[in-house]
Short mmCIF file of C-alpha atoms and ligand atoms in Angstrom, two decimals:
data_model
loop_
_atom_site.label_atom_id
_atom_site.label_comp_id
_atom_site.label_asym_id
_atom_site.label_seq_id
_atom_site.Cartn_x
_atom_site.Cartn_y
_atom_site.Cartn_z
CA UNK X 43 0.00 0.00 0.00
CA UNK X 44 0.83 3.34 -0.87
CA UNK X 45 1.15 6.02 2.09
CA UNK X 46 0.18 9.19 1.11
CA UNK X 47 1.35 12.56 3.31
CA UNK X 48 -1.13 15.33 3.26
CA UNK X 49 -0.77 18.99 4.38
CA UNK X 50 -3.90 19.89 6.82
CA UNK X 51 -5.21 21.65 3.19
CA UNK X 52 -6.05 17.94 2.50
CA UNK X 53 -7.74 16.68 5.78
CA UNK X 54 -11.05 15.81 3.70
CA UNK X 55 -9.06 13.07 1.74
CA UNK X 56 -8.26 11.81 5.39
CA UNK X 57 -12.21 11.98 6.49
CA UNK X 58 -12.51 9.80 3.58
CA UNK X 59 -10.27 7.45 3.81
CA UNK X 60 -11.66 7.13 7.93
CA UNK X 61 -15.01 7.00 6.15
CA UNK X 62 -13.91 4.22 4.16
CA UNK X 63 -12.16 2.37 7.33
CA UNK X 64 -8.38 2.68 6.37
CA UNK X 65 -5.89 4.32 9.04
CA UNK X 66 -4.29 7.45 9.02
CA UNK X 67 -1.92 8.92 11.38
CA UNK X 68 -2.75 12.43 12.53
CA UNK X 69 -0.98 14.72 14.57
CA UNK X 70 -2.69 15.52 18.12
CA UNK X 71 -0.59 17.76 21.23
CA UNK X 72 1.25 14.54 22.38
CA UNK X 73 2.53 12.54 20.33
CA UNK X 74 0.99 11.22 16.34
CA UNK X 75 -1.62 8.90 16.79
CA UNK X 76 -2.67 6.19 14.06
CA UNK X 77 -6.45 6.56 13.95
CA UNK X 78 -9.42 4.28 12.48
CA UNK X 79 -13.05 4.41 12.81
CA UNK X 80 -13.75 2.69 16.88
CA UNK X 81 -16.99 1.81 15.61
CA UNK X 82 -15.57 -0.50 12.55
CA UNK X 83 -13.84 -3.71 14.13
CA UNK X 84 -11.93 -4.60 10.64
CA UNK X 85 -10.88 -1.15 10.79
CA UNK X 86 -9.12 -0.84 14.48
CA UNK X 87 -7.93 -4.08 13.19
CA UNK X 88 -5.54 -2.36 10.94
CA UNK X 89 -4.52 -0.27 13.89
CA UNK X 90 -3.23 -3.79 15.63
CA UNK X 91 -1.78 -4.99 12.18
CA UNK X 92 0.31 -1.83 11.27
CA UNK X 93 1.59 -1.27 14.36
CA UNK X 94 2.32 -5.07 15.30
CA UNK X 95 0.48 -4.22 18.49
CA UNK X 96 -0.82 -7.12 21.11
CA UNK X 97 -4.31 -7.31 21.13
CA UNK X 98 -4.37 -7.25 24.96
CA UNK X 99 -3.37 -3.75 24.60
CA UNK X 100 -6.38 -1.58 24.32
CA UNK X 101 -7.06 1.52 22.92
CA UNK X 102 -7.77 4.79 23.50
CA UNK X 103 -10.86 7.25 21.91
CA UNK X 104 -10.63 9.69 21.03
CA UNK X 105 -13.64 12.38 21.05
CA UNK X 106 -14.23 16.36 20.23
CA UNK X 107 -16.37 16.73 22.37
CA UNK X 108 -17.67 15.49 26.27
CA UNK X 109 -21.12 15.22 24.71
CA UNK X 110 -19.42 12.68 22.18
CA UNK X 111 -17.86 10.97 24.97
CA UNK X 112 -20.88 10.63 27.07
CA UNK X 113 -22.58 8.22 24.48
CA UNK X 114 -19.69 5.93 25.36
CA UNK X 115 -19.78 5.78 29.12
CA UNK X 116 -22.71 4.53 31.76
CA UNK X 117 -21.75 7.20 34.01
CA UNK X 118 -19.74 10.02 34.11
CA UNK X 119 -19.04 10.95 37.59
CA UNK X 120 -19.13 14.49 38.98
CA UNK X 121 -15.14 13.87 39.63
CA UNK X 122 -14.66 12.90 36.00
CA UNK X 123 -16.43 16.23 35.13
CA UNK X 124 -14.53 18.35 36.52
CA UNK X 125 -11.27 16.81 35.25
CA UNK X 126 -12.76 17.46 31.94
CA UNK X 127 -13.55 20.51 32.47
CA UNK X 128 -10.10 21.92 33.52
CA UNK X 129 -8.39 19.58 31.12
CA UNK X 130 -9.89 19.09 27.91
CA UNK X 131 -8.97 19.30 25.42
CA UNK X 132 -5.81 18.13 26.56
CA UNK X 133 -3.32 15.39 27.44
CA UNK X 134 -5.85 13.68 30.08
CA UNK X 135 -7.13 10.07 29.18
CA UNK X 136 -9.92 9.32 31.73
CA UNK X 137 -10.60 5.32 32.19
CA UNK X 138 -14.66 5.30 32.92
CA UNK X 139 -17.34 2.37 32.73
CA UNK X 140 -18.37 1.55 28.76
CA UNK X 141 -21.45 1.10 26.82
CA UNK X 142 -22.42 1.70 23.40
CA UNK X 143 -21.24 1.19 19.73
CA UNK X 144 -17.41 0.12 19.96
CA UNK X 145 -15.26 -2.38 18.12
CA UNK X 146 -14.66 -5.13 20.80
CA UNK X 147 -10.83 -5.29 20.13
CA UNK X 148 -10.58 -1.52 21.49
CA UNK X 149 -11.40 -2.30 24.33
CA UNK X 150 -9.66 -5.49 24.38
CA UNK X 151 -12.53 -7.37 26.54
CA UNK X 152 -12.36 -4.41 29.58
CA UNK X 153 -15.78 -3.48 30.80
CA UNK X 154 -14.22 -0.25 30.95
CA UNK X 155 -13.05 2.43 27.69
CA UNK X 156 -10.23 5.21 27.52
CA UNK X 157 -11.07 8.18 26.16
CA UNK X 158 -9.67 11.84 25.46
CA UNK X 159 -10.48 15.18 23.71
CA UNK X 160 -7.19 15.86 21.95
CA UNK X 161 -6.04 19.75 21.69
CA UNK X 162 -5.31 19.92 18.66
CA UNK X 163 -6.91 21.69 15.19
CA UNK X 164 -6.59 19.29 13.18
CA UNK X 165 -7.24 15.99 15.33
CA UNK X 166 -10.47 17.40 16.48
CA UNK X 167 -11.47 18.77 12.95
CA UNK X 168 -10.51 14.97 11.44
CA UNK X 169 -12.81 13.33 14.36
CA UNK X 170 -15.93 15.78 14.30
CA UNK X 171 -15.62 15.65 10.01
CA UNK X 172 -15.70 11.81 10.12
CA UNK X 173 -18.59 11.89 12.87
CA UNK X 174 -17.25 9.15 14.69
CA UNK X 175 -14.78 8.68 17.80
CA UNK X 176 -11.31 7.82 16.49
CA UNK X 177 -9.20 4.80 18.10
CA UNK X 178 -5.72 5.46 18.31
CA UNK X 179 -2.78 4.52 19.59
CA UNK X 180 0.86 6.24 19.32
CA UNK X 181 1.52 5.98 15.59
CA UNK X 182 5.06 4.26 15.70
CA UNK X 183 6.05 0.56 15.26
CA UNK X 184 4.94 -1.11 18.83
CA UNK X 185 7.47 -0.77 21.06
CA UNK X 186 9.77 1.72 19.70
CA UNK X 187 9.48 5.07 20.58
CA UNK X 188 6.49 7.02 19.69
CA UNK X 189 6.81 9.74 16.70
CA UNK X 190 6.40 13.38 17.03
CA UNK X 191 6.88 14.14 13.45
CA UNK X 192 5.35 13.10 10.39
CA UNK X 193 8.63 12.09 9.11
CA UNK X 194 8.69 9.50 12.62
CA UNK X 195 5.29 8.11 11.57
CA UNK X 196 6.75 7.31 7.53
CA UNK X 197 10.02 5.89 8.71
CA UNK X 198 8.04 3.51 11.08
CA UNK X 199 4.90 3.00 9.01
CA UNK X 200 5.29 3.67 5.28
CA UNK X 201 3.76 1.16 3.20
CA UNK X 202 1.28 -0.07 6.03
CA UNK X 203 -0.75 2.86 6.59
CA UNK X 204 -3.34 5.12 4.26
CA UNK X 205 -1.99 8.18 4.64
CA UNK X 206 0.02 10.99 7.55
CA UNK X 207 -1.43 13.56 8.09
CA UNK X 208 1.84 16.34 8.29
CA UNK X 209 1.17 19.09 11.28
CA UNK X 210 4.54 19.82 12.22
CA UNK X 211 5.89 18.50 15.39
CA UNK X 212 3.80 17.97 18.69
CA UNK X 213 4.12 20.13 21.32
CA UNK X 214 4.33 17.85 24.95
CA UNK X 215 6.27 15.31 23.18
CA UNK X 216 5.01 12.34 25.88
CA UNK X 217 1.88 10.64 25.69
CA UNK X 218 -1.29 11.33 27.69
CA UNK X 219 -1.75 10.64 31.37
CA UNK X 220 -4.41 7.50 31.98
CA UNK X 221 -6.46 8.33 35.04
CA UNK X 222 -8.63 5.65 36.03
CA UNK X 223 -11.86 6.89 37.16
CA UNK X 224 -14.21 3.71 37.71
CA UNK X 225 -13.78 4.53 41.53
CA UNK X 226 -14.83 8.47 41.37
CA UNK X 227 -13.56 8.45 45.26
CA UNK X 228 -10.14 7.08 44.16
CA UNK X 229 -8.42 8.55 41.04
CA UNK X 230 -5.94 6.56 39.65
CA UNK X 231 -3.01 7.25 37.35
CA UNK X 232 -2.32 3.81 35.21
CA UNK X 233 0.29 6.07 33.14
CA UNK X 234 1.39 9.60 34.09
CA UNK X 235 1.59 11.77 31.26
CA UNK X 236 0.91 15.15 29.79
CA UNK X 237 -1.45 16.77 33.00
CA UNK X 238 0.37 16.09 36.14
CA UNK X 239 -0.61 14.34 38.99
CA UNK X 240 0.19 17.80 40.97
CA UNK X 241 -2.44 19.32 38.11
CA UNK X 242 -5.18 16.82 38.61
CA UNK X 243 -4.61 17.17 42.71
CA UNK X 244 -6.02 20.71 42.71
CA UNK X 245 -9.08 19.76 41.31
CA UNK X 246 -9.34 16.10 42.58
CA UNK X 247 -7.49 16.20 46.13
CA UNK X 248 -5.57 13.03 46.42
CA UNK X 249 -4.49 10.80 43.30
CA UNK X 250 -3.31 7.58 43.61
CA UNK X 251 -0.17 6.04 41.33
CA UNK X 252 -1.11 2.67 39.94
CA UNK X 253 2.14 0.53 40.57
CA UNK X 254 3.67 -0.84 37.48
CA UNK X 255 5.08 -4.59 37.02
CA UNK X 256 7.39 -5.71 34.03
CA UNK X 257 5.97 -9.43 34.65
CA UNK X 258 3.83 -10.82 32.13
CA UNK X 259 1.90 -13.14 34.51
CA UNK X 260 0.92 -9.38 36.41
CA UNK X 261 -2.94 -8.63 35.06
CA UNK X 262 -2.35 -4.66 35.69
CA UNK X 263 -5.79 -2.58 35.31
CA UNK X 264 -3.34 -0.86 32.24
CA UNK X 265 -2.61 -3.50 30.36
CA UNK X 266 -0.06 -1.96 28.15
CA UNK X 267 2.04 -1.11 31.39
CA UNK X 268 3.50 -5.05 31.34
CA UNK X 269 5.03 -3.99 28.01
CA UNK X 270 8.54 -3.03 27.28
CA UNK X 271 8.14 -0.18 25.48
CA UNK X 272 9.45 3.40 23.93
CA UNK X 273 13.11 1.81 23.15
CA UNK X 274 15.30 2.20 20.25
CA UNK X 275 16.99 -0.95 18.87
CA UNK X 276 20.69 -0.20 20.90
CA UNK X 277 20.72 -0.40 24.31
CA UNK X 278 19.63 2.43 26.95
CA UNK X 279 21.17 2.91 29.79
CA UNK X 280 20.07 5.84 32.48
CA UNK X 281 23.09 8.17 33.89
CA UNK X 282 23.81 8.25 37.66
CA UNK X 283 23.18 11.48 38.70
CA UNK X 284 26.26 11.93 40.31
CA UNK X 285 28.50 13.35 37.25
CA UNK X 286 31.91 11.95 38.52
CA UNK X 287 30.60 8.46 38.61
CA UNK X 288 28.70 8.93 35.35
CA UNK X 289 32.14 10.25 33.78
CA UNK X 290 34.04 7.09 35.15
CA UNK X 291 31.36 4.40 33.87
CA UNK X 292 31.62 5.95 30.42
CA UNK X 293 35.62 5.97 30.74
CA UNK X 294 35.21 2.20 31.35
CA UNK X 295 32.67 2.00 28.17
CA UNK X 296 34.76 3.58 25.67
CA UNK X 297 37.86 1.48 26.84
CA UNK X 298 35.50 -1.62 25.53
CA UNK X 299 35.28 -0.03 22.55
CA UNK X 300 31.76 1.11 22.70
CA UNK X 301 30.83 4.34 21.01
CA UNK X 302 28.81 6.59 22.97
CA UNK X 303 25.64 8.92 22.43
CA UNK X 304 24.34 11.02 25.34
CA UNK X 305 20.85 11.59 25.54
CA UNK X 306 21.24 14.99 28.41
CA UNK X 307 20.96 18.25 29.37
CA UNK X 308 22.90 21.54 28.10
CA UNK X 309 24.01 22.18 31.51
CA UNK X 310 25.32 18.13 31.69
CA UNK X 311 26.49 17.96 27.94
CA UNK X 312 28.85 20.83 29.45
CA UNK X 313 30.37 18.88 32.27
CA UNK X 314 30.68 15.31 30.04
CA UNK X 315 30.49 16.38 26.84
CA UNK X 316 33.99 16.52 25.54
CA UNK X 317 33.39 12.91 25.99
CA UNK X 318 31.68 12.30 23.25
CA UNK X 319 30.91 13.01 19.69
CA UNK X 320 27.33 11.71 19.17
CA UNK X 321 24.73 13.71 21.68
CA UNK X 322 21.25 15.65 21.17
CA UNK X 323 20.70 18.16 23.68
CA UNK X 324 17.45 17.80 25.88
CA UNK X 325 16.94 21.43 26.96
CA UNK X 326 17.80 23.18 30.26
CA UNK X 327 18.74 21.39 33.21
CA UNK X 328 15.83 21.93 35.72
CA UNK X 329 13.18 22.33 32.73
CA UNK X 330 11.76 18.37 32.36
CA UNK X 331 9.13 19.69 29.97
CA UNK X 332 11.83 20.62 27.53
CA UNK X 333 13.13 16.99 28.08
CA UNK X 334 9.87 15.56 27.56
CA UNK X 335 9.39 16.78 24.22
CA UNK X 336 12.74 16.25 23.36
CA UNK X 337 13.03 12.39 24.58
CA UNK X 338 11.49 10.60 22.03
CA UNK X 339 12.86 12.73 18.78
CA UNK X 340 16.72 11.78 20.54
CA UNK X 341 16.36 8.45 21.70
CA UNK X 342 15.80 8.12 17.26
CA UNK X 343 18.08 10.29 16.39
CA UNK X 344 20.75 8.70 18.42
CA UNK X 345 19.49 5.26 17.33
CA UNK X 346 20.93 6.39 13.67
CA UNK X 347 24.19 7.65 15.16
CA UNK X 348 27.19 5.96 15.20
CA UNK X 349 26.74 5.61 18.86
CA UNK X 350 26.95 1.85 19.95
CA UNK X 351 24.96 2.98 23.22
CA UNK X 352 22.52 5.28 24.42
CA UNK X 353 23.42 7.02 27.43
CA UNK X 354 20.90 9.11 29.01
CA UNK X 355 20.17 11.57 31.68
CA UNK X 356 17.57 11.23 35.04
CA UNK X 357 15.40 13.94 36.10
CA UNK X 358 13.31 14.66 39.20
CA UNK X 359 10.04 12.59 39.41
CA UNK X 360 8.11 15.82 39.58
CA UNK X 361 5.73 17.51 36.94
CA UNK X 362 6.14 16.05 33.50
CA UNK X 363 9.51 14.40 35.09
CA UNK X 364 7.43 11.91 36.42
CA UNK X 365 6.19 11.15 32.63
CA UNK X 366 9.45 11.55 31.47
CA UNK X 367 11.34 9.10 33.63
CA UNK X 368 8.37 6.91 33.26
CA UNK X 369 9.13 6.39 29.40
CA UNK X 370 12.83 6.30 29.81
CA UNK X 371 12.90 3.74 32.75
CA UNK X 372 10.32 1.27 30.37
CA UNK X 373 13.00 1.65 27.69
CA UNK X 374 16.63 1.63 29.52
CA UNK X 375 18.26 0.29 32.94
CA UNK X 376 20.46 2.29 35.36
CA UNK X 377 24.34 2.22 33.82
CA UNK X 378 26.10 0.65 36.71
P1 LIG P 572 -1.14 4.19 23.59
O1 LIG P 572 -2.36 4.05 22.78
O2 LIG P 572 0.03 3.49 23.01
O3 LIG P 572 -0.88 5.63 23.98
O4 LIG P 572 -1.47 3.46 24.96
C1 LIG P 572 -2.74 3.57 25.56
C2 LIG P 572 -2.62 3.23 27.02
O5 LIG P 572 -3.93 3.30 27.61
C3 LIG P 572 -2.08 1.83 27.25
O6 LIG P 572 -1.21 1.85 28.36
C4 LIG P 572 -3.36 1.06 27.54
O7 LIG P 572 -3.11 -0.10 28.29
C5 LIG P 572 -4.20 2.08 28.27
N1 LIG P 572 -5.62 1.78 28.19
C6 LIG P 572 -6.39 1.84 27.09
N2 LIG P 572 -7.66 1.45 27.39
C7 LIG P 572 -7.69 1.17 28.70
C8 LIG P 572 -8.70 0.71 29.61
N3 LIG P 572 -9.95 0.49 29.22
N4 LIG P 572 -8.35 0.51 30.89
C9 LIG P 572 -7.08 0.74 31.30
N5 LIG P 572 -6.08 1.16 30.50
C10 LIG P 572 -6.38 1.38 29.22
MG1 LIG P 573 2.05 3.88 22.28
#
C-alpha cells in the first residue's frame, strides 16, 4: 500500500479514507496517533496490524467533544467532570465504565473504555468531520518510541498505513496521562503523562499512582504497562546522577570499545560532553518539559548515530519528570 502525506489543506481526503475504514496517522498535542473508525472492528484491526500491536493492549478514543464521549460511558461521575472541564482538550485520558457502539478489540474485553479530547486543530477537525470517535494509539512501530513528526510516523509505518497527516511536530512530546476513574472516590493514574498528577490534585485532592510490574503473569488494570516499550533498537542505559561516577562508567565504556551517544541536558552535555561526539541536547537542566518533548525525537536520532549505546540523563520525578522518567525507565536500565 501506498502512504500518502497530506498537508492539513487535504484533511477531507483523510475523512474519507476514515469514512472508508483505512488508518491514518494524525498529529494531536502529544505525540501522532494512528487513527481508524472505533466503531468498525476490521478497521481498528488495521490499527493492531500496522503497528504489530498485542491485542491485549487496548485503545484509547478519542472524542471532540464530552457530549461525544458521554454516548460511550454509563456514568460520568461528577469527579470525572470536573477533570474534563479543567483539562480538555488536553493530554488527560480518563478510564470510565463503557457502553455503546465500539469495536470489541478496542477495548480489548475491559468493561471499561479510555477516552480523550485531543487539543489539537486538526485531530479534532478529522474526528468531528468523520462523525465518529477515532481509536488510536501512538503511531510508531509497537514498542519503539512514539513519533512526534510526520517524518517519525513514515520511517516507522510507510507502506502499512493510508496516509500521515503532516502538522509539524507535537508540542508535549510524551503521551497522555491514563487516570482511572471507575472509583470516582479514588483517582488513579495507570500512566502519568501530559497533566500532572500535581495538576489533577487541585481539582481532585488526592491521586493515587497505579504501581507498574514488568511481569507478564501481572494482570495490571493498564494493560499496556507489562510492556517493554518506547526503546530504540541499541541499548539504553540511564546516567547516575552523580556526574563523577557517570564520567568514570563511560571511561570504562569507551575502553571496551563502545561508542557513545548522550541523551542529556545543556548544563550536563557541558560537564561530560567533551566525551563524546554523538549527543542531542534535551533542553535546560531543571526544565523536564523541555526533556519531555525532546526524549522521544533523541532516543531516534541517536538510534541512527554511530553511537553503539545510548546514554541518558535522570530527572526529578516531579511535573512532566514523572512522565518523562516513566518512558525512559520502560526503555533503559540504570548504567552501573
Ligand atoms: P497508547 O495508545 O500506546 O498511547 O497506549 C494507551 C494506554 O492506555 C495503554 O497503556 C493502555 O493499556 C491504556 N488503556 C487503554 N484502554 C484502557 C482501559 N480500558 N483501561 C485501562 N487502560 C487502558
Ligand atoms: Mg504507544
Amino acid at each position: 500500500m501506498k502512504t500518502e502525506r497530506l498537508t492539513k489543506k487535504e484533511l477531507a481526503k483523510a475523512v474519507n479514507w476514515i469514512k472508508d475504514g483505512e488508518v491514518v496517522a494524525f498529529p494531536t498535542e502529544t505525540v501522532y496517533g494512528l487513527g481508524a473508525d472505533a466503531t468498525n472492528e476490521e478497521a481498528v484491526q488495521k490499527i493492531f496490524q500496522a503497528k504489530g500491536r498485542p491485542a491485549d493492549n487496548p485503545l484509547i478514543i478519542h472524542v471532540a467533544s464530552v457530549e461525544q464521549a458521554e454516548q460511550y460511558v454509563t456514568c460520568f461521575p461528577e469527579e470525572a467532570k470536573r477533570v474534563v472541564s479543567n483539562f480538555w482538550p488536553g493530554a488527560c485520558t480518563l478510564v470510565l465504565n463503557k457502553k455503546g457502539d465500539i469495536a470489541s478489540s478496542v477495548t480489548a474485553d475491559l468493561n471499561t473504555i479510555a477516552i480523550r479530547m485531543p487539543n489539537h486543530p486538526l485531530a479534532l477537525e478529522l474526528i468531528e468531520q468523520a462523525g465518529v470517535p477515532l481509536a488510536a494509539p501512538s503511531a510508531n512501530s509497537s514498542g519503539k518510541p512514539s513519533p512526534t513528526t510526520a517524518d517519525h510516523v513514515y520511517k516507522d509505518l510507510n507502506g502499512k498505513i493510508r496516509g500521515i497527516i503532516d502538522g509539524g511536530a507535537t508540542g508535549v512530546g510524551l503521551e497522555s496521562t491514563v487516570l482511572d476513574m471507575t472509583d470516582p472516590k479514588k483517582p488513579t493514574i495507570l500512566r502519568p503523562g501530559g497533566v500532572t498528577s500535581e495538576q489533577l490534585e487541585t481539582v481532585l485532592g488526592k491521586v493515587y499512582h497505579e504501581k507498574t510490574s514488568d511481569s507478564e503473569l501481572f494482570a495490571p488494570k493498564s494493560p499496556g504497562m507489562k510492556y517493554r516499550h518506547y526503546s530504540p533498537d541499541k541499548p539504553v542505559y540511564i546516567l547516575p546522577e552523580n556526574l563523577e561516577q557517570a564520567e568514570k562508567l563511560i571511561g570504562a565504556l569507551e575502553d571496551k570499545k563502545e561508542c557513545v551517544g548522550l541523551l542529556v541536558s545543556e548544563d550536563t552535555f557541558e560537564s561530560l560532553g567533551s566525551l563524546s561526539s554523538n549527543h542531542f541536547l534535551l533542553g535546560r537542566k531543571g526544565y523536564p518539559e523541555e526533556a519531555a518533548n525532546r526524549l522521544y525525537e533523541g532516543l531516534r536520532k541517536l538510534d541512527e548515530s554511530d553511537a553503539t549505546v545510548i546514554l541518558a540523563e535522570a530527572y526529578d520525578k516531579t511535573g512532566i519528570g514523572r512522565a518523562y522518567m516513566n518512558r525512559l525507565e520502560k526503555a533503559a536500565e540504570w548504567l552501573k
